[in-house]
Amino acid sequence: LIPGFSGRSRYLVDYQDGPYHLLVAVRCVVGANPEPTYALLDTAAEWCVLPADLARTWVEDLTPDPLVSPLQTRFGLLYGRLERMSLSFLAEEGRDLDIDATFFLSQDWIGPVVIGWRGCLERMNLALITNEDAFYFAEPQ
Amino acid sequence: MSTALDANLQLILDPDPQVNEDLLRLRDYLQRQDIQGARAWVQELAARWPDSERVQYYARVLAPPVARAAPGRIGEHRDQEMAWLKAHGRDYPGCWLAIFEDRLVAAHPDLQVVLAAAREALGDERAILFYQCPDRDTP
């Protein structure tokens, strides 16, 4: 492991997921669901986002919250609500990283799982080592 | 859409009008994308209105994330699943996929169908779960 990081995994690179191009997708577990999935790592995304049917696994009511500003996406504005959920980045080497994260949930989102900045990446350390397709992560010092 | 949302505002907020006034200021922070301001303000509100479910909800979801390295877990490699996904995932648009090692365990548009099939087939082993988005160019 690179000094300063506690875990490492390989990321999925350059994957066409329907109309979405996942440039970098990292393996993670969302909520209480034990099955891991690949999620688009997007430091430019405002929030983490879940596909609606995955979100409904934990939150039945996805009614948009009028206090929460809509997300701007390439397909237009997305109305939704914020919920606190657990997220774990799974290590192939070292230790997993567990995050108490905030997700934007919308009944209209049919895209991929997105790992965004606010409520998640903003308070962790991460590095991408491109010659080995490796995602390094750690809790902040 | 925004009109409908405004009409729902009073239904969603707190029954106490004073709390609502404070929550509307929180909305202003969020609309300005001032997350630091929103966090500072909602912490004040959480102390001011400890019995308001709405205020406590916003304090919870707007709190900064907390990351911790998990103790004692053993890492696992999933290269086979990644290779399968790269080779075949696009053949299943609009489906949730459960992939284990070098094979597809289940594929279906309904997430619950895939989860049930994966657990029946694999028991305590865990498949990689992946949503292959539909090919259409609109949400």
CSV table of C-alpha atoms in Angstrom, one decimal:
chain,number,residue,atom,x,y,z
A,1,LEU,CA,0.0,0.0,0.0
A,2,ILE,CA,1.0,3.6,-0.6
A,3,PRO,CA,1.9,5.2,2.8
A,4,GLY,CA,-1.0,7.1,4.2
A,5,PHE,CA,-3.6,4.9,2.7
A,6,SER,CA,-5.4,2.0,4.4
A,7,GLY,CA,-7.0,0.2,1.5
A,8,ARG,CA,-6.6,-0.5,-2.2
A,9,SER,CA,-8.8,-1.9,-4.9
A,10,ARG,CA,-8.8,-2.1,-8.7
A,11,TYR,CA,-11.3,0.1,-10.5
A,12,LEU,CA,-13.4,-0.6,-13.5
A,13,VAL,CA,-12.3,1.7,-16.3
A,14,ASP,CA,-14.0,3.1,-19.4
A,15,TYR,CA,-17.2,1.1,-19.2
A,16,GLN,CA,-20.3,1.9,-21.3
A,17,ASP,CA,-23.3,1.6,-19.0
A,18,GLY,CA,-26.3,2.3,-21.4
A,19,PRO,CA,-26.1,6.0,-22.2
A,20,TYR,CA,-23.6,6.6,-19.3
A,21,HIS,CA,-19.9,6.3,-19.7
A,22,LEU,CA,-18.3,5.1,-16.4
A,23,LEU,CA,-14.8,6.5,-16.7
A,24,VAL,CA,-13.8,5.2,-13.3
A,25,ALA,CA,-16.1,2.8,-11.3
A,26,VAL,CA,-15.1,1.6,-7.9
A,27,ARG,CA,-16.4,-1.4,-5.9
A,28,CYS,CA,-18.5,-0.7,-2.9
A,29,VAL,CA,-21.3,-1.8,-0.7
A,30,VAL,CA,-24.2,0.5,-0.2
A,31,GLY,CA,-26.6,0.4,2.8
A,32,ALA,CA,-27.4,-2.9,4.4
A,33,ASN,CA,-27.3,-4.7,1.1
A,34,PRO,CA,-24.4,-7.2,1.4
A,35,GLU,CA,-23.8,-7.5,-2.4
A,36,PRO,CA,-21.1,-5.2,-3.6
A,37,THR,CA,-21.6,-3.2,-6.8
A,38,TYR,CA,-19.6,-0.9,-9.1
A,39,ALA,CA,-20.3,2.8,-8.7
A,40,LEU,CA,-19.2,5.8,-10.9
A,41,LEU,CA,-16.6,7.7,-9.0
A,42,ASP,CA,-17.4,11.3,-9.9
A,43,THR,CA,-15.6,14.1,-7.9
A,44,ALA,CA,-17.7,16.6,-9.9
A,45,ALA,CA,-21.0,15.2,-8.8
A,46,GLU,CA,-22.6,17.2,-6.1
A,47,TRP,CA,-24.0,14.2,-4.1
A,48,CYS,CA,-23.9,10.4,-4.2
A,49,VAL,CA,-26.9,9.1,-6.2
A,50,LEU,CA,-28.6,5.7,-6.2
A,51,PRO,CA,-30.9,4.1,-8.9
A,52,ALA,CA,-34.4,4.4,-7.7
A,53,ASP,CA,-35.1,0.7,-7.2
A,54,LEU,CA,-32.0,0.3,-5.2
A,55,ALA,CA,-32.9,3.3,-3.1
A,56,ARG,CA,-36.3,1.8,-2.4
A,57,THR,CA,-34.7,-1.1,-0.8
A,58,TRP,CA,-34.2,1.2,2.2
A,59,VAL,CA,-36.4,4.2,1.7
A,60,GLU,CA,-39.9,3.6,0.6
A,61,ASP,CA,-40.9,7.2,0.1
A,62,LEU,CA,-38.8,9.0,-2.5
A,63,THR,CA,-41.0,12.1,-2.6
A,64,PRO,CA,-38.8,15.0,-3.5
A,65,ASP,CA,-38.0,17.4,-0.6
A,66,PRO,CA,-38.7,21.0,-1.5
A,67,LEU,CA,-35.9,22.2,0.7
A,68,VAL,CA,-33.4,20.3,-1.3
A,69,SER,CA,-32.3,21.9,-4.6
A,70,PRO,CA,-32.6,19.7,-7.7
A,71,LEU,CA,-29.5,18.1,-9.1
A,72,GLN,CA,-28.4,19.2,-12.5
A,73,THR,CA,-27.7,16.2,-14.7
A,74,ARG,CA,-27.1,15.8,-18.4
A,75,PHE,CA,-30.7,14.7,-18.7
A,76,GLY,CA,-32.1,17.8,-16.9
A,77,LEU,CA,-33.0,18.6,-13.4
A,78,LEU,CA,-33.5,15.8,-10.9
A,79,TYR,CA,-35.7,16.3,-7.9
A,80,GLY,CA,-35.1,14.2,-4.8
A,81,ARG,CA,-34.4,14.0,-1.1
A,82,LEU,CA,-31.3,13.4,1.0
A,83,GLU,CA,-30.9,10.3,3.2
A,84,ARG,CA,-28.0,9.1,5.4
A,85,MET,CA,-26.7,5.7,4.5
A,86,SER,CA,-23.7,3.5,5.0
A,87,LEU,CA,-21.2,3.0,2.2
A,88,SER,CA,-18.1,0.9,2.2
A,89,PHE,CA,-15.2,0.8,-0.2
A,90,LEU,CA,-14.0,-2.7,-0.4
A,91,ALA,CA,-10.3,-3.4,-0.3
A,92,GLU,CA,-8.5,-6.1,-2.2
A,93,GLU,CA,-5.4,-5.1,-0.1
A,94,GLY,CA,-5.5,-3.6,3.3
A,95,ARG,CA,-8.7,-2.6,5.0
A,96,ASP,CA,-12.2,-1.5,3.8
A,97,LEU,CA,-13.3,2.0,4.4
A,98,ASP,CA,-16.7,2.5,6.0
A,99,ILE,CA,-18.4,5.9,5.4
A,100,ASP,CA,-21.5,7.3,7.1
A,101,ALA,CA,-22.5,9.1,3.9
A,102,THR,CA,-25.4,11.2,2.5
A,103,PHE,CA,-27.2,10.1,-0.7
A,104,PHE,CA,-29.5,12.1,-3.0
A,105,LEU,CA,-32.4,9.8,-3.8
A,106,SER,CA,-34.8,10.4,-6.7
A,107,GLN,CA,-37.6,8.3,-8.1
A,108,ASP,CA,-36.6,9.6,-11.5
A,109,TRP,CA,-32.9,8.4,-11.5
A,110,ILE,CA,-32.4,5.3,-13.6
A,111,GLY,CA,-28.6,5.8,-14.1
A,112,PRO,CA,-25.8,4.1,-12.3
A,113,VAL,CA,-24.8,4.4,-8.6
A,114,VAL,CA,-22.8,7.6,-8.4
A,115,ILE,CA,-20.2,8.4,-5.7
A,116,GLY,CA,-20.1,12.2,-5.5
A,117,TRP,CA,-18.4,14.8,-3.5
A,118,ARG,CA,-20.7,16.1,-0.9
A,119,GLY,CA,-21.6,13.7,1.9
A,120,CYS,CA,-18.9,11.3,0.9
A,121,LEU,CA,-15.6,12.1,-1.0
A,122,GLU,CA,-15.2,15.5,0.7
A,123,ARG,CA,-14.1,13.9,4.0
A,124,MET,CA,-11.9,11.0,2.9
A,125,ASN,CA,-8.5,10.6,1.3
A,126,LEU,CA,-8.3,9.0,-2.1
A,127,ALA,CA,-5.8,8.5,-4.9
A,128,LEU,CA,-6.0,6.9,-8.4
A,129,ILE,CA,-2.9,5.2,-9.6
A,130,THR,CA,-3.5,4.9,-13.3
A,131,ASN,CA,-0.8,2.5,-14.4
A,132,GLU,CA,-2.3,-0.2,-12.2
A,133,ASP,CA,-6.0,0.9,-12.3
A,134,ALA,CA,-5.8,1.2,-8.5
A,135,PHE,CA,-8.0,3.1,-6.2
A,136,TYR,CA,-6.4,3.9,-2.8
A,137,PHE,CA,-8.5,5.2,0.1
A,138,ALA,CA,-8.1,6.1,3.8
A,139,GLU,CA,-9.9,8.0,6.5
A,140,PRO,CA,-8.6,11.6,6.8
A,141,GLN,CA,-5.7,12.1,9.2
B,1,MET,CA,-42.6,21.0,-11.1
B,2,SER,CA,-41.4,23.7,-8.8
B,3,THR,CA,-44.9,25.0,-8.3
B,4,ALA,CA,-46.0,21.6,-7.1
B,5,LEU,CA,-43.1,21.4,-4.8
B,6,ASP,CA,-43.9,24.8,-3.3
B,7,ALA,CA,-47.5,23.7,-2.8
B,8,ASN,CA,-46.1,20.7,-0.8
B,9,LEU,CA,-43.8,22.7,1.3
B,10,GLN,CA,-46.0,23.3,4.2
B,11,LEU,CA,-47.0,19.6,4.3
B,12,ILE,CA,-43.4,18.5,4.5
B,13,LEU,CA,-42.1,21.0,7.0
B,14,ASP,CA,-42.6,21.2,10.7
B,15,PRO,CA,-46.0,22.1,12.2
B,16,ASP,CA,-44.4,24.9,14.3
B,17,PRO,CA,-44.3,28.1,12.1
B,18,GLN,CA,-41.2,29.3,13.9
B,19,VAL,CA,-39.4,26.1,13.0
B,20,ASN,CA,-40.6,26.6,9.5
B,21,GLU,CA,-39.1,30.1,9.3
B,22,ASP,CA,-35.8,28.6,10.3
B,23,LEU,CA,-36.1,25.8,7.8
B,24,LEU,CA,-36.8,28.2,5.0
B,25,ARG,CA,-33.5,29.9,5.8
B,26,LEU,CA,-31.9,26.5,5.5
B,27,ARG,CA,-33.4,26.2,2.1
B,28,ASP,CA,-31.8,29.5,1.1
B,29,TYR,CA,-28.4,28.1,2.1
B,30,LEU,CA,-29.0,25.0,0.0
B,31,GLN,CA,-30.3,26.9,-3.0
B,32,ARG,CA,-27.1,29.0,-2.9
B,33,GLN,CA,-25.1,25.7,-2.7
B,34,ASP,CA,-23.6,27.0,0.5
B,35,ILE,CA,-23.2,23.7,2.2
B,36,GLN,CA,-20.9,25.0,4.9
B,37,GLY,CA,-23.4,27.7,5.8
B,38,ALA,CA,-26.2,25.1,5.7
B,39,ARG,CA,-24.3,22.9,8.1
B,40,ALA,CA,-23.5,25.7,10.5
B,41,TRP,CA,-27.1,26.9,10.5
B,42,VAL,CA,-28.6,23.4,10.9
B,43,GLN,CA,-26.4,22.8,13.9
B,44,GLU,CA,-27.8,25.9,15.5
B,45,LEU,CA,-31.3,24.7,14.7
B,46,ALA,CA,-30.6,21.2,16.1
B,47,ALA,CA,-29.8,22.8,19.4
B,48,ARG,CA,-32.7,25.3,19.3
B,49,TRP,CA,-35.3,22.7,18.3
B,50,PRO,CA,-34.3,19.4,19.8
B,51,ASP,CA,-37.8,18.0,19.5
B,52,SER,CA,-38.4,18.8,15.9
B,53,GLU,CA,-38.1,15.6,13.8
B,54,ARG,CA,-37.6,17.7,10.6
B,55,VAL,CA,-34.8,19.7,12.1
B,56,GLN,CA,-33.1,16.6,13.5
B,57,TYR,CA,-33.5,14.9,10.1
B,58,TYR,CA,-31.7,17.8,8.3
B,59,ALA,CA,-29.0,17.9,10.9
B,60,ARG,CA,-28.4,14.2,10.2
B,61,VAL,CA,-28.4,14.3,6.4
B,62,LEU,CA,-26.4,17.5,6.1
B,63,ALA,CA,-23.7,16.5,8.6
B,64,PRO,CA,-20.3,15.9,7.1
B,65,PRO,CA,-19.6,12.3,6.2
B,66,VAL,CA,-17.5,10.2,8.6
B,67,ALA,CA,-15.0,7.8,7.2
B,68,ARG,CA,-13.3,5.0,9.2
B,69,ALA,CA,-11.0,2.2,8.1
B,70,ALA,CA,-12.8,-1.0,9.0
B,71,PRO,CA,-10.8,-3.2,11.4
B,72,GLY,CA,-9.8,-6.7,10.6
B,73,ARG,CA,-11.5,-7.4,7.3
B,74,ILE,CA,-9.7,-9.5,4.7
B,75,GLY,CA,-9.7,-8.1,1.2
B,76,GLU,CA,-10.9,-10.1,-1.8
B,77,HIS,CA,-10.1,-9.9,-5.4
B,78,ARG,CA,-12.9,-9.7,-8.0
B,79,ASP,CA,-11.0,-9.6,-11.2
B,80,GLN,CA,-13.1,-12.4,-12.7
B,81,GLU,CA,-16.3,-10.5,-12.2
B,82,MET,CA,-14.8,-7.4,-13.6
B,83,ALA,CA,-13.6,-9.2,-16.7
B,84,TRP,CA,-17.1,-10.8,-17.2
B,85,LEU,CA,-18.8,-7.5,-16.9
B,86,LYS,CA,-16.5,-5.8,-19.4
B,87,ALA,CA,-17.1,-8.7,-21.9
B,88,HIS,CA,-20.8,-9.3,-21.5
B,89,GLY,CA,-22.5,-6.6,-19.4
B,90,ARG,CA,-23.8,-4.6,-22.4
B,91,ASP,CA,-25.7,-7.6,-23.5
B,92,TYR,CA,-28.2,-7.0,-20.7
B,93,PRO,CA,-29.5,-3.4,-21.0
B,94,GLY,CA,-32.0,-2.4,-18.3
B,95,CYS,CA,-31.1,-5.3,-16.1
B,96,TRP,CA,-29.7,-5.8,-12.7
B,97,LEU,CA,-26.9,-8.4,-12.9
B,98,ALA,CA,-25.5,-10.7,-10.3
B,99,ILE,CA,-22.0,-11.9,-11.3
B,100,PHE,CA,-20.0,-14.4,-9.4
B,101,GLU,CA,-16.5,-15.4,-10.4
B,102,ASP,CA,-16.6,-15.9,-14.2
B,103,ARG,CA,-20.3,-16.4,-14.6
B,104,LEU,CA,-23.6,-14.6,-14.6
B,105,VAL,CA,-25.9,-15.9,-11.7
B,106,ALA,CA,-29.0,-13.8,-12.5
B,107,ALA,CA,-30.1,-11.0,-14.8
B,108,HIS,CA,-33.5,-9.3,-14.5
B,109,PRO,CA,-35.0,-5.8,-14.6
B,110,ASP,CA,-36.3,-6.3,-11.1
B,111,LEU,CA,-33.6,-5.9,-8.4
B,112,GLN,CA,-35.4,-8.1,-5.9
B,113,VAL,CA,-35.6,-11.0,-8.4
B,114,VAL,CA,-31.9,-10.8,-8.9
B,115,LEU,CA,-31.1,-10.6,-5.2
B,116,ALA,CA,-33.3,-13.6,-4.4
B,117,ALA,CA,-31.8,-15.6,-7.2
B,118,ALA,CA,-28.3,-14.8,-6.2
B,119,ARG,CA,-28.9,-15.7,-2.6
B,120,GLU,CA,-30.5,-19.0,-3.5
B,121,ALA,CA,-27.7,-19.9,-5.9
B,122,LEU,CA,-24.8,-18.7,-3.8
B,123,GLY,CA,-25.9,-18.9,-0.1
B,124,ASP,CA,-23.4,-16.9,1.9
B,125,GLU,CA,-21.2,-16.1,-1.0
B,126,ARG,CA,-21.7,-12.6,-2.4
B,127,ALA,CA,-22.1,-11.8,-6.1
B,128,ILE,CA,-21.2,-8.5,-7.6
B,129,LEU,CA,-24.4,-6.6,-8.2
B,130,PHE,CA,-24.5,-4.2,-11.2
B,131,TYR,CA,-27.2,-2.2,-12.9
B,132,GLN,CA,-26.7,-2.1,-16.6
B,133,CYS,CA,-28.5,1.0,-17.7
B,134,PRO,CA,-31.0,0.9,-20.7
B,135,ASP,CA,-29.4,1.9,-24.0
B,136,ARG,CA,-31.9,4.7,-24.7
B,137,ASP,CA,-30.6,8.2,-24.5
B,138,THR,CA,-33.2,9.6,-22.1
B,139,PRO,CA,-33.8,8.9,-18.4
